[in-house]
Coordinates of C-alpha atoms in Angstrom, one line a residue:
Chain A
X17 CA 75.2 82.6 111.1
X18 CA 72.8 80.2 112.8
X19 CA 75.4 78.1 114.5
X20 CA 73.0 78.1 117.4
X21 CA 73.3 74.3 117.7
X22 CA 76.9 74.6 118.7
X23 CA 75.9 76.0 122.0
X24 CA 74.3 72.7 122.8
X25 CA 77.3 70.7 121.8
X26 CA 79.8 73.3 123.1
X27 CA 82.7 71.6 124.7
X28 CA 81.6 68.2 123.3
X29 CA 82.7 68.7 119.7
X30 CA 84.7 65.5 119.9
X31 CA 81.6 63.3 120.4
X32 CA 78.8 62.3 118.1
X33 CA 76.0 64.6 118.8
X34 CA 73.2 62.2 119.6
X35 CA 74.1 58.6 120.2
X36 CA 77.2 56.7 121.1
X37 CA 76.6 53.8 118.8
X38 CA 80.1 52.4 119.3
X39 CA 79.7 51.9 123.0
X40 CA 77.7 48.7 123.3
X41 CA 75.2 46.3 122.0
X42 CA 72.3 48.5 123.0
X43 CA 71.6 52.2 122.3
X44 CA 69.0 54.7 123.4
X45 CA 67.0 56.4 120.6
X46 CA 67.3 60.1 121.0
X47 CA 63.8 60.6 119.7
X48 CA 61.6 57.9 121.4
X49 CA 64.1 57.2 124.2
X50 CA 63.6 53.5 123.7
X51 CA 66.5 51.2 124.2
X52 CA 67.1 49.5 120.9
X53 CA 69.4 46.7 119.7
X54 CA 72.4 48.2 117.9
X55 CA 72.7 45.6 115.2
X56 CA 69.1 46.2 114.2
X57 CA 69.7 50.0 114.0
X58 CA 72.8 49.4 111.8
X59 CA 70.9 47.0 109.5
X60 CA 68.2 49.7 109.0
X61 CA 70.8 52.3 107.9
X62 CA 70.9 53.9 111.3
X63 CA 67.2 54.3 111.7
X64 CA 65.5 53.6 115.0
X65 CA 63.4 50.4 114.5
X66 CA 60.8 51.6 117.1
X67 CA 60.1 55.1 115.9
X68 CA 61.9 55.3 112.5
X69 CA 64.0 58.2 113.7
X70 CA 67.1 58.6 111.5
X71 CA 70.2 58.9 113.6
X72 CA 72.8 61.4 112.4
X73 CA 75.4 59.6 110.3
X74 CA 78.9 60.5 109.2
X75 CA 79.8 61.5 105.7
X76 CA 81.6 58.2 105.3
X77 CA 78.5 56.2 106.3
X78 CA 76.3 58.3 104.1
X79 CA 78.5 57.7 101.1
X80 CA 78.4 54.0 101.8
X81 CA 74.6 54.2 101.9
X82 CA 74.3 55.9 98.6
X83 CA 77.2 55.0 96.3
X84 CA 77.4 51.7 94.6
X85 CA 80.2 49.7 96.3
X86 CA 83.6 50.7 95.1
X87 CA 82.4 53.5 92.8
X88 CA 83.1 56.6 94.9
X89 CA 86.1 58.5 93.7
X90 CA 86.9 61.2 96.2
X91 CA 88.2 64.6 95.0
X92 CA 90.0 67.6 96.4
X93 CA 91.0 66.2 99.8
X94 CA 94.2 68.3 99.8
X95 CA 92.6 71.8 100.4
X96 CA 93.4 73.4 103.7
X97 CA 92.2 76.6 105.3
X98 CA 94.9 79.3 105.6
X99 CA 93.1 80.8 108.6
X100 CA 92.7 84.1 106.8
X101 CA 91.7 86.0 109.9
X102 CA 94.2 84.5 112.3
X103 CA 91.0 83.7 114.3
X104 CA 91.1 82.9 117.9
X105 CA 88.2 82.8 120.4
X106 CA 88.6 80.6 123.4
X107 CA 90.7 78.3 121.2
X108 CA 92.7 78.9 118.0
X109 CA 90.8 78.2 114.8
X110 CA 93.7 76.2 113.5
X111 CA 93.6 73.9 116.5
X112 CA 89.8 73.4 116.1
X113 CA 90.4 72.4 112.5
X114 CA 93.2 70.0 113.4
X115 CA 91.1 68.4 116.1
X116 CA 88.2 68.0 113.7
X117 CA 90.4 66.3 111.1
X118 CA 91.7 64.0 113.8
X119 CA 88.2 63.2 115.1
X120 CA 86.3 62.7 111.8
X121 CA 89.2 61.3 109.7
X122 CA 87.9 63.7 107.1
X123 CA 89.8 66.6 105.6
X124 CA 87.0 69.1 105.9
X125 CA 83.2 69.4 106.5
X126 CA 82.3 68.1 103.1
X127 CA 83.3 65.1 101.2
X128 CA 83.0 65.4 97.4
X129 CA 83.6 63.0 94.5
X130 CA 82.1 61.0 91.6
X131 CA 80.0 57.9 92.2
X132 CA 77.4 55.6 90.7
X133 CA 74.1 55.7 92.5
X134 CA 72.1 52.6 91.5
X135 CA 74.2 52.5 88.3
X136 CA 73.7 56.2 87.4
X137 CA 76.9 58.3 87.5
X138 CA 76.7 61.5 89.5
X139 CA 78.8 64.0 91.4
X140 CA 78.1 63.3 95.1
X141 CA 78.8 65.7 97.9
X142 CA 78.1 64.8 101.5
X143 CA 78.5 66.9 104.6
X144 CA 80.3 65.7 107.7
X145 CA 78.4 67.3 110.6
X146 CA 81.0 66.1 113.0
X147 CA 83.5 68.5 111.4
X148 CA 82.9 71.9 113.2
X149 CA 79.1 71.4 112.8
X150 CA 79.4 70.9 109.1
X151 CA 80.1 74.6 108.8
X152 CA 81.0 76.2 105.4
X153 CA 84.2 78.0 105.2
X154 CA 86.5 78.6 102.2
X155 CA 87.4 75.0 101.7
X156 CA 83.9 73.7 101.8
X157 CA 82.8 76.4 99.4
X158 CA 85.7 75.6 97.1
X159 CA 85.2 71.9 97.2
X160 CA 81.5 72.2 96.4
X161 CA 82.2 74.7 93.6
X162 CA 84.8 72.4 92.1
X163 CA 82.4 69.5 92.3
X164 CA 79.7 71.5 90.5
X165 CA 82.3 72.5 87.9
X166 CA 83.4 68.9 87.5
X167 CA 79.7 68.0 86.9
X168 CA 79.5 70.6 84.2
X169 CA 82.8 69.4 82.7
X170 CA 81.8 65.7 82.7
X171 CA 78.1 66.4 82.0
X172 CA 76.9 64.7 85.2
X173 CA 74.1 65.4 87.7
X174 CA 74.8 66.7 91.2
X175 CA 73.6 65.3 94.5
X176 CA 74.4 67.3 97.7
X177 CA 73.5 65.8 101.1
X178 CA 73.6 68.7 103.6
X179 CA 74.1 68.6 107.3
X180 CA 75.4 71.9 108.5
X181 CA 74.9 74.7 110.9
X182 CA 75.7 77.3 108.2
X183 CA 78.6 79.6 107.4
X184 CA 81.8 79.1 109.5
X185 CA 82.2 82.1 111.8
X186 CA 86.0 81.6 112.1
X187 CA 86.5 82.6 108.5
X188 CA 84.3 85.6 108.8
X189 CA 83.1 87.3 105.6
X190 CA 84.9 84.8 103.4
X191 CA 82.5 82.1 104.7
X192 CA 79.5 84.3 103.7
X193 CA 81.0 84.7 100.3
X194 CA 80.9 80.9 99.8
X195 CA 77.1 81.2 99.6
X196 CA 77.4 83.5 96.6
X197 CA 80.1 81.3 95.0
X198 CA 78.2 78.0 95.3
X199 CA 74.9 79.6 94.2
X200 CA 76.7 81.1 91.1
X201 CA 78.2 77.7 90.3
X202 CA 74.7 76.1 90.5
X203 CA 73.4 78.8 88.1
X204 CA 75.9 77.6 85.5
X205 CA 75.0 74.0 86.2
X206 CA 71.4 74.9 85.5
X207 CA 72.3 76.7 82.3
X208 CA 73.8 73.4 81.1
X209 CA 70.5 71.7 81.9
X210 CA 72.2 69.4 84.4
X211 CA 70.0 68.3 87.3
X212 CA 70.8 69.0 90.9
X213 CA 69.1 67.1 93.7
X214 CA 69.5 68.5 97.2
X215 CA 69.0 66.2 100.2
X216 CA 68.4 67.9 103.5
X217 CA 69.3 66.0 106.6
X218 CA 69.3 66.9 110.3
X219 CA 70.3 69.7 110.8
X220 CA 70.5 72.1 107.8
X221 CA 70.4 75.7 108.8
X222 CA 71.9 79.2 108.2
X223 CA 74.0 80.0 105.2
X224 CA 73.9 76.5 103.8
X225 CA 70.1 76.5 103.7
X226 CA 70.2 80.1 102.4
X227 CA 72.4 79.1 99.4
X228 CA 72.9 75.8 97.6
X229 CA 70.7 73.6 99.9
X230 CA 67.5 75.3 98.9
X231 CA 68.4 75.6 95.2
X232 CA 67.8 71.9 94.2
X233 CA 65.8 71.2 91.1
X234 CA 64.4 68.7 93.5
X235 CA 64.7 69.0 97.2
X236 CA 64.3 66.0 99.4
X237 CA 64.5 65.7 103.2
X238 CA 64.9 63.0 105.7
X239 CA 62.1 62.7 108.2
X240 CA 62.1 65.0 111.2
X241 CA 65.3 66.9 110.1
X242 CA 65.7 70.4 111.5
X243 CA 65.8 72.7 108.4
X244 CA 65.6 76.5 108.5
X245 CA 67.3 79.8 108.0
X246 CA 67.6 80.9 111.6
X247 CA 68.0 78.5 114.5
X248 CA 65.0 77.8 116.7
X249 CA 66.8 79.3 119.7
X250 CA 67.5 82.6 117.9
X251 CA 63.9 82.8 116.8
X252 CA 62.5 82.0 120.2
X253 CA 64.7 84.7 121.7
X254 CA 63.7 87.2 119.0
X255 CA 59.9 86.7 119.2
X256 CA 59.7 85.8 122.9
X257 CA 57.1 83.2 122.2
X258 CA 57.1 79.4 122.3
X259 CA 57.6 77.9 118.9
X260 CA 54.9 75.8 117.4
X261 CA 55.1 72.0 117.6
X262 CA 57.2 70.5 114.8
X263 CA 58.4 74.0 113.7
X264 CA 61.2 73.8 111.2
X265 CA 61.1 70.1 110.8
X266 CA 60.9 68.4 107.4
X267 CA 57.2 67.8 107.8
X268 CA 56.6 71.5 108.5
X269 CA 58.6 72.4 105.4
X270 CA 56.7 70.0 103.3
X271 CA 53.4 71.4 104.5
X272 CA 54.6 74.9 103.7
X273 CA 55.6 74.0 100.2
X274 CA 59.4 74.4 100.7
X275 CA 60.5 70.8 99.8
X276 CA 59.4 68.2 97.3
X277 CA 59.0 65.2 99.6
X278 CA 60.3 63.4 102.6
X279 CA 62.2 60.1 102.1
X280 CA 62.9 57.3 104.5
X281 CA 66.6 56.8 104.6
X282 CA 66.2 53.2 103.6
X283 CA 64.6 54.3 100.3
X284 CA 66.9 57.3 99.7
X285 CA 69.3 55.5 97.3
X286 CA 66.5 54.0 95.2
X287 CA 64.7 57.4 95.2
X288 CA 67.8 59.2 94.0
X289 CA 68.3 56.5 91.3
X290 CA 64.8 57.0 90.0
X291 CA 65.2 60.8 89.9
X292 CA 68.6 60.7 88.2
X293 CA 67.4 58.1 85.8
X294 CA 64.5 60.2 84.9
X295 CA 66.7 63.2 84.0
X296 CA 69.2 60.9 82.2
X297 CA 66.4 59.7 80.1
X298 CA 67.0 56.1 81.1
X299 CA 64.2 53.5 81.2
X300 CA 62.9 52.7 84.6
X301 CA 64.3 49.6 86.2
X302 CA 61.7 47.0 87.3
X303 CA 61.7 45.7 90.9
Chain B
X16 CA 77.6 117.2 120.4
X17 CA 74.3 115.3 120.4
X18 CA 74.3 111.5 120.0
X19 CA 77.9 111.1 121.2
X20 CA 79.1 107.6 121.4
X21 CA 81.0 106.4 124.5
X22 CA 84.4 106.7 122.9
X23 CA 83.6 110.3 122.0
X24 CA 83.4 111.3 125.6
X25 CA 86.7 113.3 125.6
X26 CA 85.5 115.1 122.5
X27 CA 82.2 115.9 124.2
X28 CA 84.0 117.4 127.1
X29 CA 85.9 119.8 124.9
X30 CA 82.7 120.7 123.1
X31 CA 81.1 121.5 126.4
X32 CA 84.0 123.7 127.4
X33 CA 83.7 125.6 124.1
X34 CA 80.0 126.0 124.6
X35 CA 80.5 127.4 128.1
X36 CA 83.0 129.9 126.8
X37 CA 80.7 130.9 124.0
X38 CA 78.1 131.7 126.6
X39 CA 80.5 134.1 128.3
X40 CA 80.9 137.8 127.5
X41 CA 82.7 138.3 124.3
X42 CA 86.3 139.4 124.7
X43 CA 89.6 138.9 122.9
X44 CA 90.8 136.5 125.6
X45 CA 87.6 134.3 125.3
X46 CA 87.8 134.3 121.5
X47 CA 91.4 133.2 121.7
X48 CA 90.6 130.5 124.2
X49 CA 87.7 129.2 122.0
X50 CA 90.0 129.1 118.9
X51 CA 92.6 127.2 120.8
X52 CA 90.1 124.6 122.1
X53 CA 88.5 124.2 118.7
X54 CA 91.9 123.5 117.2
X55 CA 92.5 120.9 119.9
X56 CA 89.0 119.4 119.4
X57 CA 89.7 119.0 115.7
X58 CA 93.1 117.3 116.3
X59 CA 91.6 115.1 119.0
X60 CA 88.8 114.1 116.6
X61 CA 91.2 113.3 113.8
X62 CA 93.2 111.2 116.2
X63 CA 90.2 109.3 117.6
X64 CA 88.9 108.6 114.1
X65 CA 92.3 107.6 112.7
X66 CA 92.4 104.6 115.0
X67 CA 88.9 103.3 115.5
X68 CA 88.4 99.8 116.7
X69 CA 86.0 97.4 115.0
X70 CA 83.5 97.8 117.8
X71 CA 83.6 101.6 117.5
X72 CA 83.0 101.3 113.8
X73 CA 80.1 99.0 114.6
X74 CA 78.6 101.7 116.8
X75 CA 79.0 104.2 114.0
X76 CA 77.5 101.9 111.5
X77 CA 74.5 101.5 113.7
X78 CA 74.3 105.2 114.7
X79 CA 70.6 106.3 115.0
X80 CA 71.3 109.4 113.0
X81 CA 73.2 107.7 110.2
X82 CA 71.7 108.4 106.7
X83 CA 69.5 105.5 105.7
X84 CA 68.5 104.2 102.2
X85 CA 65.6 106.6 101.9
X86 CA 67.8 109.6 102.8
X87 CA 70.3 108.6 100.1
X88 CA 67.4 108.2 97.7
X89 CA 66.4 111.8 98.4
X90 CA 69.9 113.1 98.3
X91 CA 71.3 111.2 95.2
X92 CA 68.5 111.0 92.7
X93 CA 66.5 113.6 90.8
X94 CA 63.4 111.5 90.7
X95 CA 62.3 108.3 92.5
X96 CA 59.2 106.3 92.0
X97 CA 58.8 103.7 94.7
X98 CA 57.4 100.3 93.7
X99 CA 55.9 97.9 96.1
X100 CA 55.2 94.2 96.7
X101 CA 56.5 90.8 95.6
X102 CA 53.3 89.9 93.7
X103 CA 53.2 86.7 95.8
X104 CA 52.4 87.5 99.4
X105 CA 52.9 91.1 100.5
X106 CA 55.0 94.2 100.6
X107 CA 57.9 94.3 103.0
X108 CA 58.7 97.8 104.3
X109 CA 62.2 96.6 105.4
X110 CA 63.3 96.8 101.8
X111 CA 62.4 99.7 99.6
X112 CA 63.0 99.9 95.9
X113 CA 61.9 101.6 92.7
X114 CA 62.8 103.6 89.6
X115 CA 65.3 106.5 90.0
X116 CA 67.2 108.9 87.8
X117 CA 70.9 109.4 88.5
X118 CA 72.5 112.3 86.7
X119 CA 69.9 111.9 83.9
X120 CA 70.1 108.1 83.6
X121 CA 67.5 105.6 84.7
X122 CA 68.6 103.2 87.4
X123 CA 66.7 100.7 89.6
X124 CA 67.5 101.2 93.3
X125 CA 66.8 98.7 96.1
X126 CA 67.9 98.9 99.7
X127 CA 67.2 97.9 103.2
X128 CA 65.4 100.5 105.3
X129 CA 65.7 100.9 109.0
X130 CA 63.3 103.2 110.8
X131 CA 64.2 106.5 112.3
X132 CA 61.7 106.8 115.2
X133 CA 60.1 104.1 117.2
X134 CA 56.9 103.9 115.1
X135 CA 58.9 103.7 111.8
X136 CA 61.4 101.2 113.3
X137 CA 58.5 98.9 114.1
X138 CA 56.8 99.5 110.7
X139 CA 60.1 98.6 108.9
X140 CA 61.0 95.8 111.3
X141 CA 64.3 97.5 112.1
X142 CA 65.5 96.9 108.6
X143 CA 65.2 93.1 108.9
X144 CA 63.4 91.8 105.8
X145 CA 61.0 88.9 105.4
X146 CA 61.1 86.6 102.3
X147 CA 58.7 89.0 100.5
X148 CA 61.3 91.8 100.8
X149 CA 63.9 89.7 99.0
X150 CA 61.3 88.6 96.4
X151 CA 60.4 92.2 95.8
X152 CA 64.0 93.1 95.4
X153 CA 64.5 90.2 92.9
X154 CA 61.4 91.3 91.0
X155 CA 62.8 94.8 90.7
X156 CA 66.2 93.6 89.7
X157 CA 64.7 91.5 87.0
X158 CA 62.7 94.5 85.8
X159 CA 66.0 96.4 85.6
X160 CA 67.5 93.6 83.5
X161 CA 64.5 93.4 81.2
X162 CA 64.7 97.1 80.4
X163 CA 68.5 97.4 80.3
X164 CA 68.9 99.5 83.4
X165 CA 71.7 99.3 86.0
X166 CA 71.0 98.3 89.6
X167 CA 72.1 100.0 92.8
X168 CA 71.7 98.0 96.0
X169 CA 72.1 99.9 99.3
X170 CA 72.8 97.5 102.1
X171 CA 72.0 98.4 105.7
X172 CA 70.5 95.6 107.8
X173 CA 71.1 93.7 111.0
X174 CA 70.1 90.6 109.1
X175 CA 67.2 88.7 107.6
X176 CA 64.4 88.5 110.2
X177 CA 64.4 85.3 112.3
X178 CA 60.7 84.7 112.8
X179 CA 58.0 82.1 112.4
X180 CA 56.4 83.7 109.3
X181 CA 59.7 84.2 107.7
X182 CA 60.6 80.5 108.1
X183 CA 57.1 79.5 106.9
X184 CA 57.4 81.5 103.8
X185 CA 60.9 80.3 103.0
X186 CA 63.4 82.9 104.2
X187 CA 66.3 80.6 103.2
X188 CA 64.9 79.9 99.8
X189 CA 64.3 83.6 99.1
X190 CA 67.9 84.5 99.9
X191 CA 69.3 81.5 98.0
X192 CA 67.2 82.3 94.9
X193 CA 68.4 85.9 94.9
X194 CA 72.1 84.7 95.0
X195 CA 71.6 82.4 92.1
X196 CA 69.6 84.9 90.1
X197 CA 72.0 87.8 90.7
X198 CA 74.8 85.6 89.3
X199 CA 73.0 85.7 86.0
X200 CA 71.6 89.2 85.7
X201 CA 72.7 90.7 82.4
X202 CA 73.0 94.3 83.7
X203 CA 75.5 96.2 85.8
X204 CA 75.0 95.8 89.6
X205 CA 76.6 98.1 92.1
X206 CA 76.2 97.2 95.8
X207 CA 77.1 99.7 98.6
X208 CA 77.2 98.7 102.2
X209 CA 76.1 102.0 103.8
X210 CA 75.7 100.9 107.4
X211 CA 75.3 97.3 108.7
X212 CA 76.0 94.4 106.3
X213 CA 74.3 91.7 108.3
X214 CA 75.1 88.3 107.0
X215 CA 72.9 86.5 104.4
X216 CA 70.3 89.2 104.8
X217 CA 72.8 91.6 103.4
X218 CA 74.4 89.4 100.7
X219 CA 70.9 88.6 99.3
X220 CA 70.9 91.9 97.5
X221 CA 74.7 92.3 97.5
X222 CA 76.1 90.3 94.6
X223 CA 77.4 93.3 92.7
X224 CA 79.9 93.6 89.8
X225 CA 81.3 96.1 92.3
X226 CA 80.8 96.0 96.0
X227 CA 81.7 99.2 98.0
X228 CA 81.5 100.1 101.6
X229 CA 81.2 103.4 103.4
X230 CA 84.3 104.1 105.5
X231 CA 82.7 103.1 108.9
X232 CA 80.3 100.5 107.6
X233 CA 80.6 96.9 108.7
X234 CA 79.9 93.7 106.8
X235 CA 79.9 90.4 108.7
X236 CA 78.9 86.7 108.6
X237 CA 77.1 87.1 111.9
X238 CA 76.6 90.0 114.3
X239 CA 79.4 90.5 116.8
X240 CA 76.9 89.8 119.6
X241 CA 75.8 86.5 117.9
X242 CA 79.4 85.4 117.4
X243 CA 80.3 86.3 120.9
X244 CA 77.4 84.4 122.4
X245 CA 78.3 81.2 120.4
X246 CA 82.1 81.2 120.6
X247 CA 82.7 83.0 123.8
X248 CA 79.5 82.0 125.5
X249 CA 78.9 85.6 126.3
X250 CA 77.2 88.3 124.1
X251 CA 79.1 91.0 126.1
X252 CA 82.3 89.9 124.4
X253 CA 80.9 91.5 121.2
X254 CA 83.8 93.9 120.9
X255 CA 86.3 91.0 120.9
X256 CA 84.2 89.1 118.4
X257 CA 84.0 92.3 116.2
X258 CA 87.8 92.5 116.2
X259 CA 88.3 88.8 115.6
X260 CA 85.9 88.6 112.6
X261 CA 87.5 91.4 110.6
X262 CA 84.3 93.2 109.7
X263 CA 85.6 96.7 108.9
X264 CA 85.9 98.3 105.4
X265 CA 89.7 98.2 105.4
X266 CA 89.6 94.5 106.4
X267 CA 87.2 93.6 103.6
X268 CA 89.2 95.6 101.1
X269 CA 92.3 93.6 102.1
X270 CA 90.4 90.3 101.9
X271 CA 89.3 91.2 98.4
X272 CA 85.6 91.1 99.2
X273 CA 85.0 94.8 98.4
X274 CA 86.4 96.9 95.6
X275 CA 86.6 100.4 97.2
X276 CA 85.9 102.4 100.3
X277 CA 83.6 105.5 100.1
X278 CA 85.1 108.1 102.5
X279 CA 82.9 109.5 105.3
X280 CA 83.1 113.0 106.8
X281 CA 85.2 113.2 109.9
X282 CA 83.1 111.9 112.8
X283 CA 81.0 109.7 110.7
X284 CA 78.3 109.9 108.0
X285 CA 75.6 111.1 110.5
X286 CA 77.5 114.4 111.1
X287 CA 77.1 115.6 107.5
X288 CA 74.5 113.8 105.3
X289 CA 75.2 116.1 102.3
X290 CA 78.9 115.4 102.3
X291 CA 78.2 111.6 102.7
X292 CA 75.8 111.7 99.8
X293 CA 78.3 113.6 97.7
X294 CA 80.9 110.9 98.3
X295 CA 78.5 108.1 97.4
X296 CA 77.5 110.1 94.3
X297 CA 81.1 110.3 93.1
X298 CA 81.7 106.6 93.7
X299 CA 78.5 105.6 92.0
X300 CA 79.3 107.8 89.0
X301 CA 82.8 106.2 88.6
X302 CA 81.5 102.7 88.9
X303 CA 78.6 103.2 86.4
X304 CA 81.0 104.9 83.9
X305 CA 83.2 101.9 84.1
X306 CA 80.4 99.2 84.0
X307 CA 77.9 100.7 81.6
X308 CA 79.9 100.3 78.4
X309 CA 80.5 96.5 79.1
X310 CA 78.5 93.9 77.3
X311 CA 76.0 91.9 79.2
X312 CA 78.1 88.7 78.6
X313 CA 81.2 90.5 80.1
X314 CA 79.2 91.7 83.1
X315 CA 77.9 88.2 83.9
X316 CA 81.3 86.6 83.4
X317 CA 83.2 89.2 85.5
X318 CA 80.6 88.9 88.3
X319 CA 81.0 85.1 88.3
X320 CA 84.8 85.4 88.4
X321 CA 84.7 88.0 91.2
X322 CA 82.8 85.7 93.6
X323 CA 84.4 82.5 92.2
X324 CA 87.9 83.5 93.5
X325 CA 86.8 84.5 97.0
X326 CA 88.1 82.2 99.7
X327 CA 91.4 81.5 101.5
X328 CA 92.9 78.0 101.3
X329 CA 96.0 76.3 100.1
X330 CA 96.5 73.1 98.2
X331 CA 98.8 70.8 100.0
X332 CA 100.7 67.9 98.6
X333 CA 99.2 65.5 101.1
X334 CA 95.7 64.2 100.6
X335 CA 94.0 64.3 104.0
X336 CA 91.2 62.1 105.4
X337 CA 89.6 60.3 102.6
X338 CA 86.3 58.4 102.8

């Protein structure tokens, strides 16, 4: 399902998809192609100082951006796929997973836990796009479902930051079923009147968009993120027409009524805090 | 044998030989020869169909003469009133739905509809719904819930349509909303994959208390061609991808994703629509008899548990990674 983007990165799964920030003092912005000073980008939360393009960040970096220092308690890092299909394409699925763990230093394509966001406690789930394109297999679906159940249990709101190509092909139909599983868990969360804020980042497509990512009580997106059901390449091949300018970007979704608003990464934490505080019935904080 | 598939070539050859003999002058020798060949054909067909590959099943699931949703509607129900539109944007001909009567009892039926001839295929977008199709399906499912009727969903789609309008109108949201809503519907839901279960576009009407598949139907996270293009870099490797992804009815039964397989006539559903419909009828009757007496609370709870436990992972002693 909509793992079209992997074609672009095929064979380069070991590398960050857009910029090689670690390589030197200067980096080239993937959007405006300007050469920008690395420290300045880091200070701005990995946003290009020239064109405000938000670079892709790891789950670890995202957690650091959102959780109050020292408050993130990670959960369920001991789940491992059993490779139910014994899947092998040009490589063994088990080897792909092993390489992804090695590369990202993350157990799977989503990191889940409990944190405080501007003082407000919440269940926080963040996708690691570097882990097999953030794809959702059994472990991702299970971790998200457990996180939502934890929120129900502890009476907490849920924030999920998505960055994913969709369902993981290597686990076949079981990956598809994670869409049903997570959506059903969110239905239960909603019945308990617990809020869920979905944050869509570049890229969010396929079975992830078509399940929990589009089910937020509030749906936010980072600027210029690719968000859609089908990937642009699949659509272009199907309709045999060029796609309109800005198609499937955050701004396009906002215009078509699909999301609540677009948030600059530097304001994301404070925005989440205000939303969570609203639902928690807490008074607004000044400044 | 019209519409023979490539793997049926040896069968076709036997059929042609029988036809040639039948054209000859009638004699005891010819009659004996025909009987011998027919016996051989039957055995050969049984042998072929006892060991179909995933790709051969895919070909059968997509067979142009396979019975579609509207054929089953005609063959299974005494009365069918088709309802149209999502009340928001339009009516999607790729999903049909309405009020039906099954052995005397009211039931709401929805299903993907592929076209038969070129004109109908285009009108029905080859069974690939837009968001309004999923929203129509949800409207009808909620209608069923409101009036205490069970729901039957017949699944047969290559997938949700990947197009500009579909994205503009929220294809992903429409599918996601159906999944969440189906999790809470307080009425029995039976889903049957009759042909192609194409990814999220299939699942969007497929969260049943019971999920069944016809014997040669397929159900997959992505089409074999799509998977092959991405992972093998070559869509022509679709047969390999079909095998690797485990998309057949016996595979899905083993993985716990479906509850039962509905048998097809020898040679596939397209060879005998009445026999196919009879098998679906028997399966639906069994499932409804089992589900109808249950309370709405039990139906919702059981459906949740059914999907909650799907997945294949193990808990290891070692915590890995860690942010």
